[in-house]
Structures are given as structure tokens and as C-alpha cells.
Coordinates of C-alpha atoms in Angstrom, one line a residue:
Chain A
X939 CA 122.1 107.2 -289.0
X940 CA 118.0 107.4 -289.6
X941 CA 115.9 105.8 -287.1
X942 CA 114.9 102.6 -288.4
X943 CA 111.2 102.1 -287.9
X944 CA 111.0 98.7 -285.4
X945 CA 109.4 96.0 -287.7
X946 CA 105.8 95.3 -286.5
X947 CA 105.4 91.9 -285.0
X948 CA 102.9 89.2 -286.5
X949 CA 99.9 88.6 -284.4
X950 CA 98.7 86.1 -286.9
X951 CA 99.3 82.9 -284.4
X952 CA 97.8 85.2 -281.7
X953 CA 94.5 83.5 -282.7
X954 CA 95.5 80.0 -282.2
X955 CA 97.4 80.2 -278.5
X956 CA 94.0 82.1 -277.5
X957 CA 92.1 78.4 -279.0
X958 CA 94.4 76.2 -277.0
X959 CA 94.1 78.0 -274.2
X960 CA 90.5 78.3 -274.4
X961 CA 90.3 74.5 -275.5
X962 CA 92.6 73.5 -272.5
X963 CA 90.0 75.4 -269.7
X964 CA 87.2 73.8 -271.6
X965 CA 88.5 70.2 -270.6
X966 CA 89.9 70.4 -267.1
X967 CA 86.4 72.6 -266.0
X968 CA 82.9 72.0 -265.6
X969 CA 80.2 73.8 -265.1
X970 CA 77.7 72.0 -263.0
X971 CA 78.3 73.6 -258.7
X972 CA 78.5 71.0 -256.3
X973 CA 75.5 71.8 -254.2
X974 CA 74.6 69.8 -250.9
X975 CA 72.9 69.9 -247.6
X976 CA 75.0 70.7 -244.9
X977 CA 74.7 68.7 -241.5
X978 CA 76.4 67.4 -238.2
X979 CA 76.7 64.5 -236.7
X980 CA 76.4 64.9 -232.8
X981 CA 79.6 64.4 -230.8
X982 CA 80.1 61.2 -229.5
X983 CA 79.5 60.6 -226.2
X984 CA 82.0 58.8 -223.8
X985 CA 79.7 57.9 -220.5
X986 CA 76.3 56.5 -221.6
X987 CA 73.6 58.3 -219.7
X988 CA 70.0 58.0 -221.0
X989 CA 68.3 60.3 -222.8
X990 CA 66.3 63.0 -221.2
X991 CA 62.9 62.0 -221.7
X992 CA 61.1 64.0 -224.2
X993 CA 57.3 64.5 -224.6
X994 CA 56.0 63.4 -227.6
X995 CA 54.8 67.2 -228.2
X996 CA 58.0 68.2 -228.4
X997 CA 59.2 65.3 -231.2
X998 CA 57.9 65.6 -234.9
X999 CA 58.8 62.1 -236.4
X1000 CA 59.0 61.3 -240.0
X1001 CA 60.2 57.7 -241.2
X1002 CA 61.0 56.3 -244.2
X1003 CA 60.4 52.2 -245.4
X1004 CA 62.3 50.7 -247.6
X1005 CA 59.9 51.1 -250.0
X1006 CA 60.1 55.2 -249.8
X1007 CA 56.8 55.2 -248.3
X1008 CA 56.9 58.5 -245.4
X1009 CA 55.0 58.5 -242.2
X1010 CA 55.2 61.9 -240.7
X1011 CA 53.4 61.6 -237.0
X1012 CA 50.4 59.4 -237.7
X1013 CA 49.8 60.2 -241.5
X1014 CA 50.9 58.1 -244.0
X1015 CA 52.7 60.0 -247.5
X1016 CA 53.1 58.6 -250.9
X1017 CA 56.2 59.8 -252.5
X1018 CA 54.2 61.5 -254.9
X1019 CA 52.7 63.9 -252.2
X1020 CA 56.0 64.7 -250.3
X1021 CA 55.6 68.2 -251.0
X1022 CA 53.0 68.1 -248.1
X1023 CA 55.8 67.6 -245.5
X1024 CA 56.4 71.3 -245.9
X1025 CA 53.4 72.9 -244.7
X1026 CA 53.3 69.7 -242.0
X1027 CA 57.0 71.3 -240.3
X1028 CA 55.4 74.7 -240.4
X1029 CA 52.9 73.9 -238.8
X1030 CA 54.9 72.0 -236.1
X1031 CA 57.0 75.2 -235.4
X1032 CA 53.5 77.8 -235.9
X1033 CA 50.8 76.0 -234.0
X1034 CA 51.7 77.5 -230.6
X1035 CA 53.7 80.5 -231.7
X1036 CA 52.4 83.8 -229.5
X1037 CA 49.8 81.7 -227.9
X1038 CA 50.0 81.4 -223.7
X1039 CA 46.8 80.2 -223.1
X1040 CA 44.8 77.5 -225.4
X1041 CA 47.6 75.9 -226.6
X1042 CA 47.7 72.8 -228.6
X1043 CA 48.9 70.1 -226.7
X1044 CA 50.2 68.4 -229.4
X1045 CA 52.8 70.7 -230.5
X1046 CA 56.2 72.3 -228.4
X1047 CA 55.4 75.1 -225.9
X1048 CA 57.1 78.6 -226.2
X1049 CA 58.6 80.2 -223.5
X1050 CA 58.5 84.3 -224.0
X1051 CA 61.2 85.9 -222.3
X1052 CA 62.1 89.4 -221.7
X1053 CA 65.7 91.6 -221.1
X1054 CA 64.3 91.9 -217.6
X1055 CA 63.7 88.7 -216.9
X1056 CA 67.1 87.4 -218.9
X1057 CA 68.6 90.6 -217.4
X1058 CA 67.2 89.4 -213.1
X1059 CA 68.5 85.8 -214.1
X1060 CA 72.0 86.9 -214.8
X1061 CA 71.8 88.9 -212.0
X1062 CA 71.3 86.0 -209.5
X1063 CA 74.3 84.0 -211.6
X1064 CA 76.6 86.6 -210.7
X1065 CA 75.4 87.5 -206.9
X1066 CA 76.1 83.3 -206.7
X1067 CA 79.5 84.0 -208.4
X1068 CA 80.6 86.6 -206.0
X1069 CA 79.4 84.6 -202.9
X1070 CA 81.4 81.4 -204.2
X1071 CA 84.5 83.8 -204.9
X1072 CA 84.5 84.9 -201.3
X1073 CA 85.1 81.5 -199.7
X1074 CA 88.3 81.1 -198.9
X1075 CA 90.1 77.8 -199.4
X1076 CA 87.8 76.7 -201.6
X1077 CA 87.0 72.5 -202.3
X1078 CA 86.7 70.8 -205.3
X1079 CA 82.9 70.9 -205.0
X1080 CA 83.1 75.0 -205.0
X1081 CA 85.2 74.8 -208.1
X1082 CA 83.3 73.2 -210.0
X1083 CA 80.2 75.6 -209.1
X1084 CA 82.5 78.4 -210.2
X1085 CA 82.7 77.3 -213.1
X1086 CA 79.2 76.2 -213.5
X1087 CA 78.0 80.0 -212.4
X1088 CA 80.4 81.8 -215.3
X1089 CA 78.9 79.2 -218.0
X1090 CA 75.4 80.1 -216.7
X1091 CA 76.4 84.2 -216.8
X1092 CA 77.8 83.7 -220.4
X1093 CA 74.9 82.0 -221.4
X1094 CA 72.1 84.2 -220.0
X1095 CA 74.0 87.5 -221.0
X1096 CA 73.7 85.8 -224.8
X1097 CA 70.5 85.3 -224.7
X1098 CA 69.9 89.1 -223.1
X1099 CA 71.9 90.4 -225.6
X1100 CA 69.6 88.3 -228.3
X1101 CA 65.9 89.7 -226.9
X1102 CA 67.6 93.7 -226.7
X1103 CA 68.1 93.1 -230.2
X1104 CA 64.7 91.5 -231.1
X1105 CA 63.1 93.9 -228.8
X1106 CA 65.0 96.8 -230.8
X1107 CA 63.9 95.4 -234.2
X1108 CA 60.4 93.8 -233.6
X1109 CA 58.9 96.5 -230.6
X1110 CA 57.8 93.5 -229.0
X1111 CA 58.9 93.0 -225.3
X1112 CA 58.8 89.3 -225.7
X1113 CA 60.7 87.1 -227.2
X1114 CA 59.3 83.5 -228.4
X1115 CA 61.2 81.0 -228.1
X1116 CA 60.1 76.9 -229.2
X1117 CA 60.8 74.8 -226.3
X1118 CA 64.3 74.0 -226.6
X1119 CA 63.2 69.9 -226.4
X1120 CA 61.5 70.6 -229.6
X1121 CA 62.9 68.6 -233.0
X1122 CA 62.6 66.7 -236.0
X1123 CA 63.5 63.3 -235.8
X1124 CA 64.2 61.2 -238.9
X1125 CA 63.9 57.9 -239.3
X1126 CA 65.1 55.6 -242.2
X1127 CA 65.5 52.0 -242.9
X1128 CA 68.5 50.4 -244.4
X1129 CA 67.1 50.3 -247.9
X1130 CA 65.7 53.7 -248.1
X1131 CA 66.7 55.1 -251.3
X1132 CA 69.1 58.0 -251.2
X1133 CA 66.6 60.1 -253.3
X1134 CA 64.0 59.8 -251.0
X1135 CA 66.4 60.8 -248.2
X1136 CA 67.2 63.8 -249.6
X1137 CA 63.5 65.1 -250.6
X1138 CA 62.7 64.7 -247.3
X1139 CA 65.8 66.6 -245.9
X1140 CA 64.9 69.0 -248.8
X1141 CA 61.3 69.7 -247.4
X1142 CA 62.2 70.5 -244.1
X1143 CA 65.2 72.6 -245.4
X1144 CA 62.2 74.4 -247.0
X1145 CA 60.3 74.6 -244.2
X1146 CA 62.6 76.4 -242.1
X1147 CA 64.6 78.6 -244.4
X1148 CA 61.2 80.0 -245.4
X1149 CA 60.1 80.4 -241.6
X1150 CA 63.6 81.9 -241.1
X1151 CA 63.1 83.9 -244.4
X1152 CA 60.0 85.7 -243.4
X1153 CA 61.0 86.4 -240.1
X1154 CA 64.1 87.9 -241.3
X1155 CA 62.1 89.9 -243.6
X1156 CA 60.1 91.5 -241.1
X1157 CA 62.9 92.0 -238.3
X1158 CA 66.0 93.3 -240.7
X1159 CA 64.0 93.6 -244.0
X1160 CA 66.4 90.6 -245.3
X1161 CA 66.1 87.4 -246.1
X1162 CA 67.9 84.6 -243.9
X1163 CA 69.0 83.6 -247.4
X1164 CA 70.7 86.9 -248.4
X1165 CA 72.5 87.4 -245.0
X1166 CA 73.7 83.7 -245.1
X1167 CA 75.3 83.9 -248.4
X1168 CA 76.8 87.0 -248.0
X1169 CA 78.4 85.5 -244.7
X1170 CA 80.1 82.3 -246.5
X1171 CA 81.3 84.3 -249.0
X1172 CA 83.3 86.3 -246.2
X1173 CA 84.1 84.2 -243.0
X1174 CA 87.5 84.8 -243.2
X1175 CA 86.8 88.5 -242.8
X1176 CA 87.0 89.8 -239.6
X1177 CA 84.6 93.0 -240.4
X1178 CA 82.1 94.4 -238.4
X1179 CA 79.8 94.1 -241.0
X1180 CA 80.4 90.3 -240.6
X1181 CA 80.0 90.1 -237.0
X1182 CA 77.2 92.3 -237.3
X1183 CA 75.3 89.4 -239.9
X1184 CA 76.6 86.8 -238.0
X1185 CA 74.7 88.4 -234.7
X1186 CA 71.6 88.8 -236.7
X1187 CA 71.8 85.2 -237.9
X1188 CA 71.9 84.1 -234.4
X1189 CA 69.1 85.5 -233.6
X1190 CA 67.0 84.3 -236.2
X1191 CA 68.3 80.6 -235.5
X1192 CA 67.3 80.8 -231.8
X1193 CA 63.6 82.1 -233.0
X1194 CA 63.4 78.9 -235.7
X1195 CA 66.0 76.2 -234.7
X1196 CA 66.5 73.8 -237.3
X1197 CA 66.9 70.4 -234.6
X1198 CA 67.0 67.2 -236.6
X1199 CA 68.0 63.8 -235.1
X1200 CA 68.7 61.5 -237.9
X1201 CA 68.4 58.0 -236.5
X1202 CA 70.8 55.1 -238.0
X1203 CA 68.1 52.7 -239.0
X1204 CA 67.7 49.6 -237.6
X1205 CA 66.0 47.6 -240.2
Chain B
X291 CA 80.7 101.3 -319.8
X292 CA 83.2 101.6 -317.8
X293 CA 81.4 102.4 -314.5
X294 CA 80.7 98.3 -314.2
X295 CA 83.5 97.3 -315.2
X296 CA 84.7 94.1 -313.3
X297 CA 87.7 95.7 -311.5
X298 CA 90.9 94.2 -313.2
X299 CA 90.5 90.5 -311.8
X300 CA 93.0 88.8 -309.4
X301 CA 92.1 87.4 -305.9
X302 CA 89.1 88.5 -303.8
X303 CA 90.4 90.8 -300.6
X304 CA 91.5 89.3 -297.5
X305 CA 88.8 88.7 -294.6
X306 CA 90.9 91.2 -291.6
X307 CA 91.2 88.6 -288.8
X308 CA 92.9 90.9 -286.6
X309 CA 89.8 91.1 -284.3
X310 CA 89.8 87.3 -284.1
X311 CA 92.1 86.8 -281.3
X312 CA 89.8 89.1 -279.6
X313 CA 86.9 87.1 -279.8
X314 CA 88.6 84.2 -278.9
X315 CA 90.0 85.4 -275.4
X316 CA 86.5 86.8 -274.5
X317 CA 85.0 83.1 -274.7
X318 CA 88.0 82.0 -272.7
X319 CA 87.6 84.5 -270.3
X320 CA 84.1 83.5 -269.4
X321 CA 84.8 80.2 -269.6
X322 CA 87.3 80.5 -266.9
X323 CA 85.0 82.2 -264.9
X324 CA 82.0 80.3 -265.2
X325 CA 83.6 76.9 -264.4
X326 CA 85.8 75.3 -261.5
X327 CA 88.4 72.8 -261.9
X328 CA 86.7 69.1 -262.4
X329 CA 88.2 67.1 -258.9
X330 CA 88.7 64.0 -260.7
X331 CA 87.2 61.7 -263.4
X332 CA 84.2 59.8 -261.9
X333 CA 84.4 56.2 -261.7
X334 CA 81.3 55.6 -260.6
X335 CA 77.5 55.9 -262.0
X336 CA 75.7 58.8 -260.3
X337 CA 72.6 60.2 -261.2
X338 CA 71.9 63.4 -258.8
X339 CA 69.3 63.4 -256.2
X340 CA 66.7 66.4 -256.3
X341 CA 66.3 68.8 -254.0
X342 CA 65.0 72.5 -253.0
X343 CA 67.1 74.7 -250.8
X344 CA 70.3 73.8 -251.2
X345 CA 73.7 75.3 -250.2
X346 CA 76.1 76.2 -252.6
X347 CA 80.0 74.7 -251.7
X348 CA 81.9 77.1 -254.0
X349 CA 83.2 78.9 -251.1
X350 CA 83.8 76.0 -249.0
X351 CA 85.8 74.2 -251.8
X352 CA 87.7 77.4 -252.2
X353 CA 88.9 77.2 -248.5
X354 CA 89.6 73.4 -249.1
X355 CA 87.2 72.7 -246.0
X356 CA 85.1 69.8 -248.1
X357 CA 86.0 66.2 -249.4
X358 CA 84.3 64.4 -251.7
X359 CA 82.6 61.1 -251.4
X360 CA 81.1 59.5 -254.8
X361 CA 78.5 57.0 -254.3
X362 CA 77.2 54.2 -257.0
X363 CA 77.7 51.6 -259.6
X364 CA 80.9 50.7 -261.0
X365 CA 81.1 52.0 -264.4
X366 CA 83.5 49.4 -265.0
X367 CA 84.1 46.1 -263.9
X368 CA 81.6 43.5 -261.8
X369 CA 79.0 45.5 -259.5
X370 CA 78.8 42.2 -257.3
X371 CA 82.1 42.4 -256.2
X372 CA 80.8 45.3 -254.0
X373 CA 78.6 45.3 -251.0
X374 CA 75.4 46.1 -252.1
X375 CA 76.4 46.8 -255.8
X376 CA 77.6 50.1 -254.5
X377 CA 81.1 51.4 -255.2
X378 CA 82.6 54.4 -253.1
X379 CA 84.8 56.1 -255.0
X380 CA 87.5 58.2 -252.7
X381 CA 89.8 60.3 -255.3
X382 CA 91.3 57.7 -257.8
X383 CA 90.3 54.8 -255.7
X384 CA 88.1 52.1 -255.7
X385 CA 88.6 50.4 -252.2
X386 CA 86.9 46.6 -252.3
X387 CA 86.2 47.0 -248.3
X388 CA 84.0 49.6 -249.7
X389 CA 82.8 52.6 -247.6
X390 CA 84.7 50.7 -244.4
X391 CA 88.1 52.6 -245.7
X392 CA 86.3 56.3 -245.0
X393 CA 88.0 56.2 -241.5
X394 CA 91.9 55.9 -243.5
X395 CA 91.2 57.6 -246.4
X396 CA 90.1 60.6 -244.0
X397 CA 92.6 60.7 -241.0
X398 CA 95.0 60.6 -244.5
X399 CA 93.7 63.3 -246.2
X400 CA 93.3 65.5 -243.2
X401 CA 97.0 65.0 -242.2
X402 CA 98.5 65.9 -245.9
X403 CA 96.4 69.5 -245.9
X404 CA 98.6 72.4 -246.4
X405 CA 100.2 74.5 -243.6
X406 CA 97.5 77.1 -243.9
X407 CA 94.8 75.2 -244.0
X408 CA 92.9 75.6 -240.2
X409 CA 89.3 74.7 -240.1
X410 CA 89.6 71.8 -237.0
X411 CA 88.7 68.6 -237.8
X412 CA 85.3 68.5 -236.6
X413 CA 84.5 71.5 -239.4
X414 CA 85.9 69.9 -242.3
X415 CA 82.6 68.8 -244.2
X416 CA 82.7 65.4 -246.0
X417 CA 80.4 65.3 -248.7
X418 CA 78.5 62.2 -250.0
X419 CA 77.9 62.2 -253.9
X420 CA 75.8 59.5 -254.0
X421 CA 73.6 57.9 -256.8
X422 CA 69.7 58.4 -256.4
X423 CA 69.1 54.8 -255.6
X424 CA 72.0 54.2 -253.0
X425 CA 70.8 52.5 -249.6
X426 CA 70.7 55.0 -246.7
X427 CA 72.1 52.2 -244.8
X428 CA 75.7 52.5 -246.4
X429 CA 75.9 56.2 -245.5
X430 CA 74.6 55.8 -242.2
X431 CA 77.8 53.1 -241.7
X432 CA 80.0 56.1 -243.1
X433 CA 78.5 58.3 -240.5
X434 CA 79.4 56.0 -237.6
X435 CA 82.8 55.7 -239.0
X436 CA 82.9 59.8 -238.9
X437 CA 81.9 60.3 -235.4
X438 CA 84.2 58.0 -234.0
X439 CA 87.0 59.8 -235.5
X440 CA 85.5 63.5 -234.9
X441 CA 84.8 64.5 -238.1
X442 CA 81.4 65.9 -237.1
X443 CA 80.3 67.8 -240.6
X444 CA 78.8 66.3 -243.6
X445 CA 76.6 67.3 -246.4
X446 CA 74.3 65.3 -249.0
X447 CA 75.1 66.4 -252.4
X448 CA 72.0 67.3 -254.3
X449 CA 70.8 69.4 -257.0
X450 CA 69.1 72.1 -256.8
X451 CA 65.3 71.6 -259.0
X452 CA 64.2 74.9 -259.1
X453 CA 60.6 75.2 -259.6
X454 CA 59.8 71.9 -261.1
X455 CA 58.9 70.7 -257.9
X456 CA 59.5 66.8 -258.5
X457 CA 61.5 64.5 -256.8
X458 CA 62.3 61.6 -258.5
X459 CA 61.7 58.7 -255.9
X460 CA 61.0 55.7 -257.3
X461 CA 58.6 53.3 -255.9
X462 CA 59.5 49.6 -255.8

């Protein structure tokens, strides 16, 4: 028997599934991102002890009436110059920035420290480590200094770790760092319009990202921006690569921390 | 002259439509990649704050690590039945204790996550859509609420201006 030819099949309605389908995404989707500011909200806090008192060097205040009228420190801004605020946080974070003598004492100090001085002060934390381990029958009391010492030996061989690599990058033996007191506190009344929240959150978000920016430019010759990005889009990854952005990231958010208190309001 | 001659009448040729299908499955193709899945219909009246900066939540939504919170008028119904003339829309709901039921709605939601979900609690980001002119107050209350339960991230939804560089606050 001849091979019959199979019959070819109509692709006619091919047309219309593709429109339903296409019809069907076009309803359920949209195309706007959700975009937001991401923040936390401290821990809460079982025992009540007071507040470490903080200098008023080390606090840059902005409040907002009820009428979206913004005091940042002791000038007054219209809504329609909020864009001021910007160059206002630089200058909070800037003003003393590589300076160790004539400072101005209305801003946060910097401390500059070095490996060797990181490097001498983990040192000591593990000499005092070794001389608690050797006690024998050791109290509650020693304990808890144990403990203490091995927080204070991970902490300090962070921050060594941090000033090799911005030694390594920048070829400066010092590291700056803001006085870790140092923040932005906001300050809002009960009426304050969400708006006026957020454009104030959205200047300092400015501020810092383009302090962080420009020092990430001249350490790694990337923007904080690029390397942030490129980290949410693969936290789950375990790479070195990752870990290697995420290390760099740390660094440039210990140089510019971004500290904000956002007070419940009151009024 | 038969060069001219109108060939021998009958119905114009056919348009080929073969290519159509094509066509069509290239728009739907970037449609589906251009767009994300609406979370719900919005019951509420929101008109987007402004703001520079911003961080995108594609991948967080992706991991499931973000809730959403809408924030405004009513579209329907009384707005003084609400505190404030502010409804808070969680999901499909319309709660009339009003941003007071945050605390249930988000113990409930993080218990009925799937097994792989496994950001901890105080990394799953709740994030407030609210309307331009909602009071602070009302989030702040939300915020309490939060931190007495541990969930310790948030984020204010806002657009992203671009260079326009205007916020729209209003002055009253």
C-alpha cells in the first residue's frame, strides 16, 4: 500500500488561543513595581533602662507639624524647599570627616582607627580570654566575662578585617569612622501627612546612598547601588561572589551608617 | 489590449494570516514578562506618595518575604465609619477596628506560609500602601502593634519620581 501523505493540521484557531491567552495575562497583571523604603523597627526592650545620654553633636533632628511644615536643627523648611534637607544630612555626616584637629563642635566626631590598633585591641581580648580560661572552678561572675571577652574578640577581629580591606583599597592607613552615637532622628506629629513622611525619608535616603555611592566609587569603582542590587537579586546564593559584595557592602555601611530613630509622635 | 486586461474577475486573494499567531504570542510573551501578578483588587483610595531612592520589592515578593498593607478612603461605603476616615485594607478585608487587627491578621498570615518559606519573623517586611494624605499617627499605632509581636521590618511604599524632583505635599 502507498504511503499516505499525513493530512496537515489547521493552524487557523492558532490565532485566537494565542488572544485569550494574551488577553487573560493582560487582566490578572500589572505593570506598575511595588517600590518602598525599607526600615526596622528596634527590638523591644524588656527591662527599661534610660537612654545613654547623647550630645546634641551627635543627634541631627528633623520634625514634622501637622501642618507639613519641617524643622531640621534650628531652621525652619517649607515643603516647597525640602530638597534642601539633602545637602543638610551631607553635611551632618561631612563636616568633620578627616579632620582631628579644628573640628566643628556641632557635628559627630570620627574616630580613625588602624589594623594595628584594631589588631593590639584584639590582642588584649584574647590575652583576657586565656587568663579567664585558666581559672579553674570557675563562678558565675567568670562566665559571664567569658563570654563578654569572645563577643569583644569577634567584634574587634570584624572591624580588623573591615580597615585591612579599606586599607587594601583606599592606601590610607586610617579608617574614619562617624561616632557611633551619631543619628538622624525623626520626629512627626499625629497629623503629619504620609506624603510629607516619605519626602523626608526620601531625602535622607538620598543623602546617604549618594555618600555611600561615591565612596563606593572610589574604593571598588562601583556604586553602593550596583552592588546592592545585584545582592537582592541573589541572597539565596551561597557564592563567593555574594559573600564577596556582601563584605564590601559592610564596609561601606560602617564608613556612612544610615541611623534613623523615628519617634512615635506625641501630638 | 490584452496586457491590461482585468484578470478574469472572481474574489480578491486571501490576506496569508499564517504569521498572525506569531505576532500575537510575541505580545504575550512580553506581556508576561513585563508584569507581575496583581495581589488583589484594591478597596481602598490610594494615591502614591513620591519619593527618590527607592528599593525595588520584586525580589522580595518573589521569596514571599513582604505583606501588603493598603492605606485610605473607602472606595465604597461611609468613610466615617472608620477612625480617621482611613480604611486599612488587609487582602480582601476591611476590618472596622481598623489598623488595631494588624497584630491577627499578621501572626495569621505568618503561620499559613508554605513549608519552605524561612526568612524568621523579624525579616518578613510588612509594607504600608498608604494614601498621600494618611496621618502618620495610624502607622505609627501599626508600628507599636509590630514590635510587640517581633515583626521588626517594614517598608513605606512609594514611587519612585525620577527627575522631576517634586513632592507633592500639600499645605493645609
Amino acid at each position: 500500500m502507498a504511503k499516505r501523505e499525513a493530512p496537515e493540521i489547521n493552524a487557523g484557531s492558532m490565532a485566537d488561543i494565542a488572544f485569550l491567552l494574551l488577553i487573560f495575562f493582560l487582566v490578572t497583571t500589572t505593570m506598575d513595581q511595588d517600590t518602598a523604603y525599607l526600615r526596622k523597627i528596634p527590638k523591644k526592650v524588656e527591662t527599661e533602662t534610660p537612654p545613654s545620654p547623647t550630645q546634641d553633636k551627635d543627634i541631627y533632628k528633623i520634625a514634622i507639624n501637622s501642618n507639613n511644615i519641617i524643622q531640621a536643627r534650628d531652621s525652619i523648611i517649607n515643603p516647597e524647599d525640602i530638597t534642601s534637607l539633602n545637602g543638610r544630612i551631607k553635611h551632618f555626616y561631612l563636616a568633620n570627616r578627616g579632620k582631628k584637629t579644628n573640628r566643628d563642635i556641632h557635628y559627630p566626631y570620627y574616630a580613625y582607627g588602624s589594623v594595628a590598633l584594631y589588631q593590639s585591641n584584639m590582642d588584649e581580648q584574647i590575652t583576657r580570654l586565656n587568663n579567664l580560661l585558666s581559672i579553674e572552678n570557675p563562678d558565675e561572675n567568670t562566665l559571664k566575662r567569658i563570654t563578654q571577652a569572645q563577643g569583644a574578640i569577634d567584634q574587634w577581629r570584624a572591624k580588623l578585617e573591615m580597615a585591612k580591606m579599606y586599607s587594601k583599597y583606599s592606601g590610607k592607613r586610617e579608617m574614619p569612622e562617624i561616632a557611633f552615637q551619631a543619628h538622624i532622628r525623626l520626629e512627626s506629629f499625629n497629623d503629619t501627612d504620609y506624603s510629607a513622611y516619605i519626602a523626608v525619608q526620601s531625602e535622607i535616603e538620598k543623602a546617604i546612598t549618594e555618600l555611600r555611592n561615591k565612596e563606593a566609587e572610589d574604593l571598588f569603582g562601583v556604586t553602593y547601588t550596583t552592588m546592592n542590587n545585584q545582592y537582592q537579586q541573589q541572597i539565596t546564593e551561597n557564592t563567593p561572589e555574594i559573600r564577596m559584595i556582601r563584605e564590601r557592602m559592610d564596609l561601606i555601611e560602617t564608613l556612612f551608617p544610615l541611623k534613623l530613630i523615628e519617634v512615635k509622635p506625641r501630638r | 489590449m490584452a496586457k491590461f486586461r482585468k484578470s478574469s474577475g472572481g474574489a480578491p486573494p486571501a490576506i496569508n494570516t499564517s504569521s498572525l499567531p506569531d505576532i500575537v504570542f510575541m505580545l504575550l510573551f512580553f506581556f508576561m514578562v513585563a508584569t507581575t501578578t496583581k495581589e488583589i483588587d484594591p478597596m481602598v483610595k490610594i494615591t502614591n506618595a513620591q519619593g527618590a531612592g527607592v528599593t525595588d520589592l520584586t525580589p522580595f515578593k518573589q521569596r514571599s518575604e513582604v505583606d501588603f498593607v493598603y492605606l485610605g478612603e473607602p472606595i465604597q461605603g461611609d468613610k466615617d465609619r472608620f477612625y480617621k476616615g482611613v480604611a486599612v485594607q488587609y487582602d480582601g478585608l476591611l476590618p472596622a477596628d481598623g489598623i488595631n487587627y494588624i497584630g491577627v491578621w499578621k501572626q495569621d498570615k505568618f503561620k499559613t506560609k508554605p513549608a519552605e518559606f524561612t526568612a524568621p519573623k523579624e525579616n518578613v517586611i510588612t509594607c504600608f500602601k498608604a494614601d498621600e494624605r494618611v496621618p502618620m499617627g495610624i502607622i505609627f499605632s501599626a508600628r507599636s502593634i509590630l514590635q510587640d509581636l517581633d515583626f521588626n521590618s517594614i517598608a513605606y511604599s512609594a514611587q519612585e519620581m525620577g527627575n522631576l524632583n517634586t513632592y507633592n505635599i500639600h499645605t493645609k
